[in-house]
Short mmCIF file of C-alpha atoms (C1' of nucleotides) in Angstrom, two decimals:
data_model
loop_
_atom_site.label_atom_id
_atom_site.label_comp_id
_atom_site.label_asym_id
_atom_site.label_seq_id
_atom_site.Cartn_x
_atom_site.Cartn_y
_atom_site.Cartn_z
CA MET A 1 -4.95 75.88 14.57
CA GLY A 2 -2.28 75.71 11.98
CA ALA A 3 -0.45 78.71 13.40
CA SER A 4 2.86 77.94 15.18
CA LYS A 5 3.52 79.55 18.47
CA SER A 6 6.72 81.29 17.28
CA ASP A 7 6.76 83.74 20.18
CA HIS A 8 7.71 81.05 22.71
CA PHE A 9 10.89 80.18 20.97
CA THR A 10 14.27 81.93 20.66
CA GLU A 11 15.05 84.19 17.72
CA LYS A 12 17.71 81.70 16.42
CA GLN A 13 15.27 78.82 16.70
CA ASN A 14 12.68 80.71 14.74
CA ALA A 15 15.27 81.90 12.15
CA MET A 16 16.52 78.37 11.59
CA ALA A 17 12.95 76.95 11.34
CA LEU A 18 12.03 79.70 8.81
CA MET A 19 14.98 78.75 6.53
CA ALA A 20 14.30 75.09 6.84
CA LYS A 21 10.83 75.59 6.09
CA ALA A 22 11.50 77.46 2.99
CA LEU A 23 13.62 74.52 1.86
CA GLY A 24 10.95 72.11 2.92
CA HIS A 25 9.40 71.64 -0.47
CA PRO A 26 10.90 69.71 -3.41
CA ALA A 27 10.20 72.41 -5.82
CA ARG A 28 12.13 74.87 -3.77
CA ILE A 29 15.03 72.53 -3.46
CA ALA A 30 14.83 72.12 -7.24
CA ILE A 31 14.92 75.82 -7.75
CA LEU A 32 17.90 76.06 -5.60
CA GLU A 33 19.64 73.39 -7.51
CA TYR A 34 18.79 75.00 -10.77
CA LEU A 35 20.10 78.32 -9.54
CA LEU A 36 23.37 76.61 -8.70
CA LYS A 37 23.59 74.92 -12.12
CA VAL A 38 22.86 78.03 -14.15
CA ASP A 39 25.72 80.13 -12.69
CA SER A 40 24.51 82.59 -10.14
CA CYS A 41 21.75 84.41 -11.95
CA ILE A 42 18.84 83.05 -13.88
CA CYS A 43 18.22 85.20 -16.86
CA GLY A 44 16.26 82.40 -18.43
CA ASP A 45 13.06 81.03 -17.29
CA ILE A 46 12.85 78.38 -14.44
CA VAL A 47 9.31 77.71 -15.62
CA ASP A 48 10.50 75.52 -18.45
CA GLU A 49 12.72 73.54 -16.14
CA LEU A 50 10.05 72.58 -13.51
CA PRO A 51 6.77 70.76 -13.93
CA LEU A 52 4.80 73.52 -12.40
CA ALA A 53 2.86 76.63 -13.65
CA GLN A 54 4.31 79.96 -13.72
CA PRO A 55 2.32 81.43 -10.85
CA THR A 56 3.26 78.46 -8.68
CA ILE A 57 7.05 78.98 -9.34
CA SER A 58 6.68 82.71 -8.75
CA GLN A 59 5.18 82.03 -5.37
CA HIS A 60 7.92 79.61 -4.48
CA LEU A 61 10.53 82.14 -5.49
CA LYS A 62 8.85 84.69 -3.28
CA GLU A 63 9.07 82.32 -0.30
CA LEU A 64 12.61 81.53 -0.83
CA LYS A 65 13.40 85.11 -1.07
CA SER A 66 11.47 86.17 1.95
CA ALA A 67 13.36 83.37 3.90
CA GLY A 68 16.54 84.86 2.62
CA ILE A 69 17.71 81.80 0.78
CA ILE A 70 17.83 83.75 -2.48
CA LYS A 71 18.06 87.29 -3.35
CA GLY A 72 17.62 89.52 -6.40
CA SER A 73 14.68 90.84 -8.24
CA ILE A 74 13.41 91.37 -11.76
CA GLU A 75 15.29 93.45 -14.12
CA GLY A 76 13.34 94.56 -17.10
CA ASN A 77 12.27 91.45 -18.76
CA SER A 78 14.37 89.00 -17.03
CA ILE A 79 14.67 87.80 -13.38
CA CYS A 80 17.90 88.14 -11.62
CA TYR A 81 17.66 85.74 -8.72
CA CYS A 82 20.59 84.11 -7.15
CA ILE A 83 21.64 82.09 -4.19
CA ASN A 84 22.19 83.93 -0.94
CA GLU A 85 25.50 82.31 0.15
CA LYS A 86 25.31 83.79 3.64
CA ALA A 87 22.00 81.90 4.40
CA LEU A 88 23.49 78.68 3.36
CA GLU A 89 26.58 79.22 5.40
CA LYS A 90 24.29 79.86 8.41
CA ILE A 91 22.68 76.47 7.84
CA GLN A 92 25.99 74.85 7.31
CA SER A 93 27.47 76.14 10.55
CA TYR A 94 24.36 75.35 12.56
CA PHE A 95 24.43 71.74 11.60
CA GLY A 96 28.19 71.74 11.78
CA ASN A 97 28.08 72.81 15.46
CA ILE A 98 25.43 70.15 16.27
CA LEU A 99 27.51 67.48 14.73
CA LYS A 100 30.68 68.67 16.53
CA THR A 101 28.84 68.48 19.84
CA LEU A 102 27.43 65.13 19.08
CA GLU A 103 30.92 63.64 18.40
CA LYS A 104 32.28 65.08 21.59
CA LYS A 105 29.58 63.29 23.55
CA LYS A 106 29.78 59.94 21.84
CA SER A 107 27.04 58.52 24.16
CA SER A 108 25.99 55.12 23.08
CA CYS A 109 22.22 54.66 23.02
CA CYS A 110 19.53 53.73 20.58
CA MET B 1 -4.66 71.85 -3.37
CA GLY B 2 -2.04 71.81 -0.59
CA ALA B 3 -0.47 68.49 -1.79
CA SER B 4 2.93 68.85 -3.26
CA LYS B 5 3.68 67.11 -6.61
CA SER B 6 6.48 65.10 -5.23
CA ASP B 7 6.42 62.57 -8.04
CA HIS B 8 7.80 65.19 -10.36
CA PHE B 9 11.05 65.68 -8.52
CA THR B 10 14.03 63.39 -7.94
CA GLU B 11 14.39 61.13 -4.97
CA LYS B 12 17.21 63.15 -3.57
CA GLN B 13 15.27 66.44 -3.89
CA ASN B 14 12.26 64.81 -2.18
CA ALA B 15 14.42 63.44 0.54
CA MET B 16 16.11 66.75 1.36
CA ALA B 17 12.78 68.53 1.34
CA LEU B 18 11.40 66.00 3.71
CA MET B 19 14.19 66.51 6.22
CA ALA B 20 14.07 70.27 5.79
CA LYS B 21 10.32 70.26 6.24
CA ALA B 22 10.75 68.33 9.48
CA LEU B 23 13.05 70.98 10.75
CA GLY B 24 10.80 73.75 9.54
CA HIS B 25 9.17 74.40 12.82
CA PRO B 26 10.63 76.10 15.88
CA ALA B 27 9.30 73.55 18.24
CA ARG B 28 11.08 70.81 16.30
CA ILE B 29 14.29 72.82 16.17
CA ALA B 30 13.97 73.30 19.96
CA ILE B 31 13.46 69.53 20.47
CA LEU B 32 16.59 68.87 18.40
CA GLU B 33 18.57 71.28 20.59
CA TYR B 34 17.15 69.81 23.80
CA LEU B 35 18.14 66.34 22.67
CA LEU B 36 21.65 67.62 21.99
CA LYS B 37 21.82 69.23 25.49
CA VAL B 38 20.54 66.32 27.45
CA ASP B 39 23.12 63.89 26.14
CA SER B 40 21.80 61.51 23.57
CA CYS B 41 18.61 60.04 25.12
CA ILE B 42 15.95 61.89 26.82
CA CYS B 43 14.70 59.90 29.66
CA GLY B 44 13.01 62.86 31.29
CA ASP B 45 10.16 64.87 29.75
CA ILE B 46 10.50 67.40 27.00
CA VAL B 47 7.05 68.55 27.84
CA ASP B 48 8.27 70.62 30.78
CA GLU B 49 10.91 72.20 28.53
CA LEU B 50 8.64 73.43 25.87
CA PRO B 51 5.58 75.64 25.95
CA LEU B 52 3.35 73.15 24.30
CA ALA B 53 0.99 70.48 25.40
CA GLN B 54 2.06 66.85 25.54
CA PRO B 55 0.04 65.60 22.52
CA THR B 56 1.53 68.35 20.49
CA ILE B 57 5.05 67.48 21.36
CA SER B 58 4.34 63.78 20.80
CA GLN B 59 3.32 64.71 17.32
CA HIS B 60 6.33 66.72 16.68
CA LEU B 61 8.51 63.84 17.82
CA LYS B 62 6.62 61.57 15.46
CA GLU B 63 7.33 63.84 12.56
CA LEU B 64 10.99 64.23 13.42
CA LYS B 65 11.20 60.43 13.70
CA SER B 66 9.44 59.75 10.34
CA ALA B 67 11.73 62.10 8.64
CA GLY B 68 14.65 60.26 10.05
CA ILE B 69 16.06 63.17 11.99
CA ILE B 70 15.76 61.35 15.36
CA LYS B 71 15.42 57.68 16.24
CA GLY B 72 14.33 55.63 19.23
CA SER B 73 11.18 54.78 20.94
CA ILE B 74 9.52 54.42 24.28
CA GLU B 75 10.89 52.00 26.81
CA GLY B 76 8.58 51.32 29.62
CA ASN B 77 7.66 54.45 31.16
CA SER B 78 10.20 56.66 29.55
CA ILE B 79 11.05 57.78 26.15
CA CYS B 80 14.41 57.08 24.52
CA TYR B 81 14.74 59.42 21.60
CA CYS B 82 17.99 60.57 20.10
CA ILE B 83 19.49 62.52 17.33
CA ASN B 84 20.08 60.55 14.09
CA GLU B 85 23.61 61.59 13.37
CA LYS B 86 23.55 60.30 9.85
CA ALA B 87 20.53 62.51 8.79
CA LEU B 88 22.43 65.58 9.99
CA GLU B 89 25.53 64.50 8.15
CA LYS B 90 23.48 64.24 4.94
CA ILE B 91 22.14 67.79 5.40
CA GLN B 92 25.66 69.06 6.15
CA SER B 93 27.16 67.41 3.18
CA TYR B 94 24.37 68.64 0.90
CA PHE B 95 24.84 72.27 1.74
CA GLY B 96 28.63 71.74 1.94
CA ASN B 97 28.50 70.78 -1.71
CA ILE B 98 26.36 73.64 -2.80
CA LEU B 99 28.70 76.08 -1.01
CA LYS B 100 31.71 74.43 -2.63
CA THR B 101 30.12 74.74 -6.03
CA LEU B 102 29.24 78.41 -5.32
CA GLU B 103 32.80 79.29 -4.44
CA LYS B 104 34.20 77.78 -7.60
CA LYS B 105 31.89 79.85 -9.59
CA LYS B 106 32.39 83.21 -7.87
CA SER B 107 30.16 84.92 -10.35
CA SER B 108 29.47 88.47 -9.38
CA CYS B 109 25.83 89.42 -9.48
CA CYS B 110 23.06 90.69 -7.22
"C1'" DA C 1 -5.44 44.52 42.23
"C1'" DA C 2 -5.97 49.54 42.08
"C1'" DT C 3 -3.83 53.73 41.04
"C1'" DA C 4 -0.58 56.73 39.16
"C1'" DT C 5 2.54 57.92 35.52
"C1'" DT C 6 3.96 58.55 30.78
"C1'" DC C 7 3.55 58.76 26.15
"C1'" DA C 8 0.59 57.75 21.87
"C1'" DT C 9 -3.65 58.29 19.22
"C1'" DC C 10 -8.19 60.17 18.00
"C1'" DG C 11 -11.18 63.83 16.94
"C1'" DT C 12 -11.63 68.42 15.81
"C1'" DA C 13 -11.03 73.48 15.15
"C1'" DA C 14 -8.28 77.09 13.24
"C1'" DT C 15 -5.04 78.31 9.99
"C1'" DA C 16 -1.42 77.62 6.44
"C1'" DT C 17 0.13 75.75 2.15
"C1'" DT C 18 0.00 74.25 -2.68
"C1'" DG C 19 -1.39 74.86 -7.12
"C1'" DC C 20 -3.52 76.95 -11.03
"C1'" DA C 21 -6.51 80.02 -13.97
"C1'" DA C 22 -7.28 84.65 -14.71
"C1'" DT C 23 -5.57 88.95 -14.58
"C1'" DA C 24 -2.25 92.69 -13.77
"C1'" DT C 25 2.12 94.90 -14.55
"C1'" DA C 26 6.21 96.54 -16.58
"C1'" DG C 27 9.90 96.74 -19.78
"C1'" DA C 28 11.31 95.60 -24.82
"C1'" DA C 29 10.45 95.30 -29.60
"C1'" DT C 30 8.18 96.53 -33.48
"C1'" DA D 1 1.33 103.71 -29.40
"C1'" DT D 2 0.84 98.83 -29.68
"C1'" DT D 3 2.08 94.37 -29.10
"C1'" DC D 4 5.00 90.91 -27.15
"C1'" DT D 5 7.25 88.70 -23.41
"C1'" DA D 6 8.21 87.62 -18.68
"C1'" DT D 7 7.02 87.85 -14.10
"C1'" DA D 8 3.84 89.14 -10.21
"C1'" DT D 9 -0.70 89.24 -7.95
"C1'" DT D 10 -5.33 87.76 -6.98
"C1'" DG D 11 -8.78 84.63 -5.94
"C1'" DC D 12 -10.10 80.13 -5.12
"C1'" DA D 13 -10.37 75.06 -4.19
"C1'" DA D 14 -8.13 71.12 -2.15
"C1'" DT D 15 -5.30 69.46 1.20
"C1'" DA D 16 -1.84 69.80 5.11
"C1'" DT D 17 -0.34 71.50 9.53
"C1'" DT D 18 -0.67 72.99 14.28
"C1'" DA D 19 -2.51 72.60 18.55
"C1'" DC D 20 -5.19 70.67 22.21
"C1'" DG D 21 -8.74 68.15 25.04
"C1'" DA D 22 -10.19 63.54 25.74
"C1'" DT D 23 -9.06 59.14 25.72
"C1'" DG D 24 -6.24 54.85 25.29
"C1'" DA D 25 -2.40 51.55 26.17
"C1'" DA D 26 1.41 50.02 28.69
"C1'" DT D 27 4.38 49.95 32.52
"C1'" DA D 28 5.34 51.38 37.52
"C1'" DT D 29 4.16 52.08 42.10
"C1'" DT D 30 1.59 51.28 46.01
#
DNA sequence: AATATTCATCGTAATATTGCAATATAGAAT
DNA sequence: ATTCTATATTGCAATATTACGATGAATATT
């Protein structure tokens, strides 16, 4: 196999999994952090920052974009990619809710 | 290939990617949510809750555990898995910091 | 002790991911 | 127009993931 049975889960579950998956690679985490460091838009090249070839980075950017983690596009000769705040806010609130629920329960086990 | 070049990235980046990757599948998100719903420990069977075969779920649990998202083990004839609060707190604070930095910058683009 | 129950592991097939070289594309600069 | 520069796309090889049937190990139940 290798294909996940996404039709059996809820929209929300699939959406969260998609974003998590996009962030499930150190290169893509590094890209996110670089986008954060270099103000919002990268008008330089990420390629020099990461130990990966240009096509590989381009692919990672594509994945991050299709997952909604980043947004933007090329503009002439320079990219204009930046972090999609809303996506991160969704992640933040998702885990925030889980943690809130966990604290309420305070069940002792494990 | 298919193997990620994790040695080129920082410990923190690899750690975050690992946790994100573990959550990058709807079944594992569903397991997390089920663990939350059923108090801390599942002493019943998740298998009946999810549309997946028992070996598959066992595998997903293993992955979640090795990523540190959940903890516990079997006890006699029943499992005792529960959410590892600390892992979720790490995720929460990671994205919290990013969002905080983003707000400070408030650069308009894209 | 024999059987049932519950979860883990093994083996394996189908598919996805990762990474790069080669190539394509598109705007900028000359 | 041609060349340069920066990014995307394609094609491919190596490896990882997902899923399940079959089997194994350990504890309960009878």
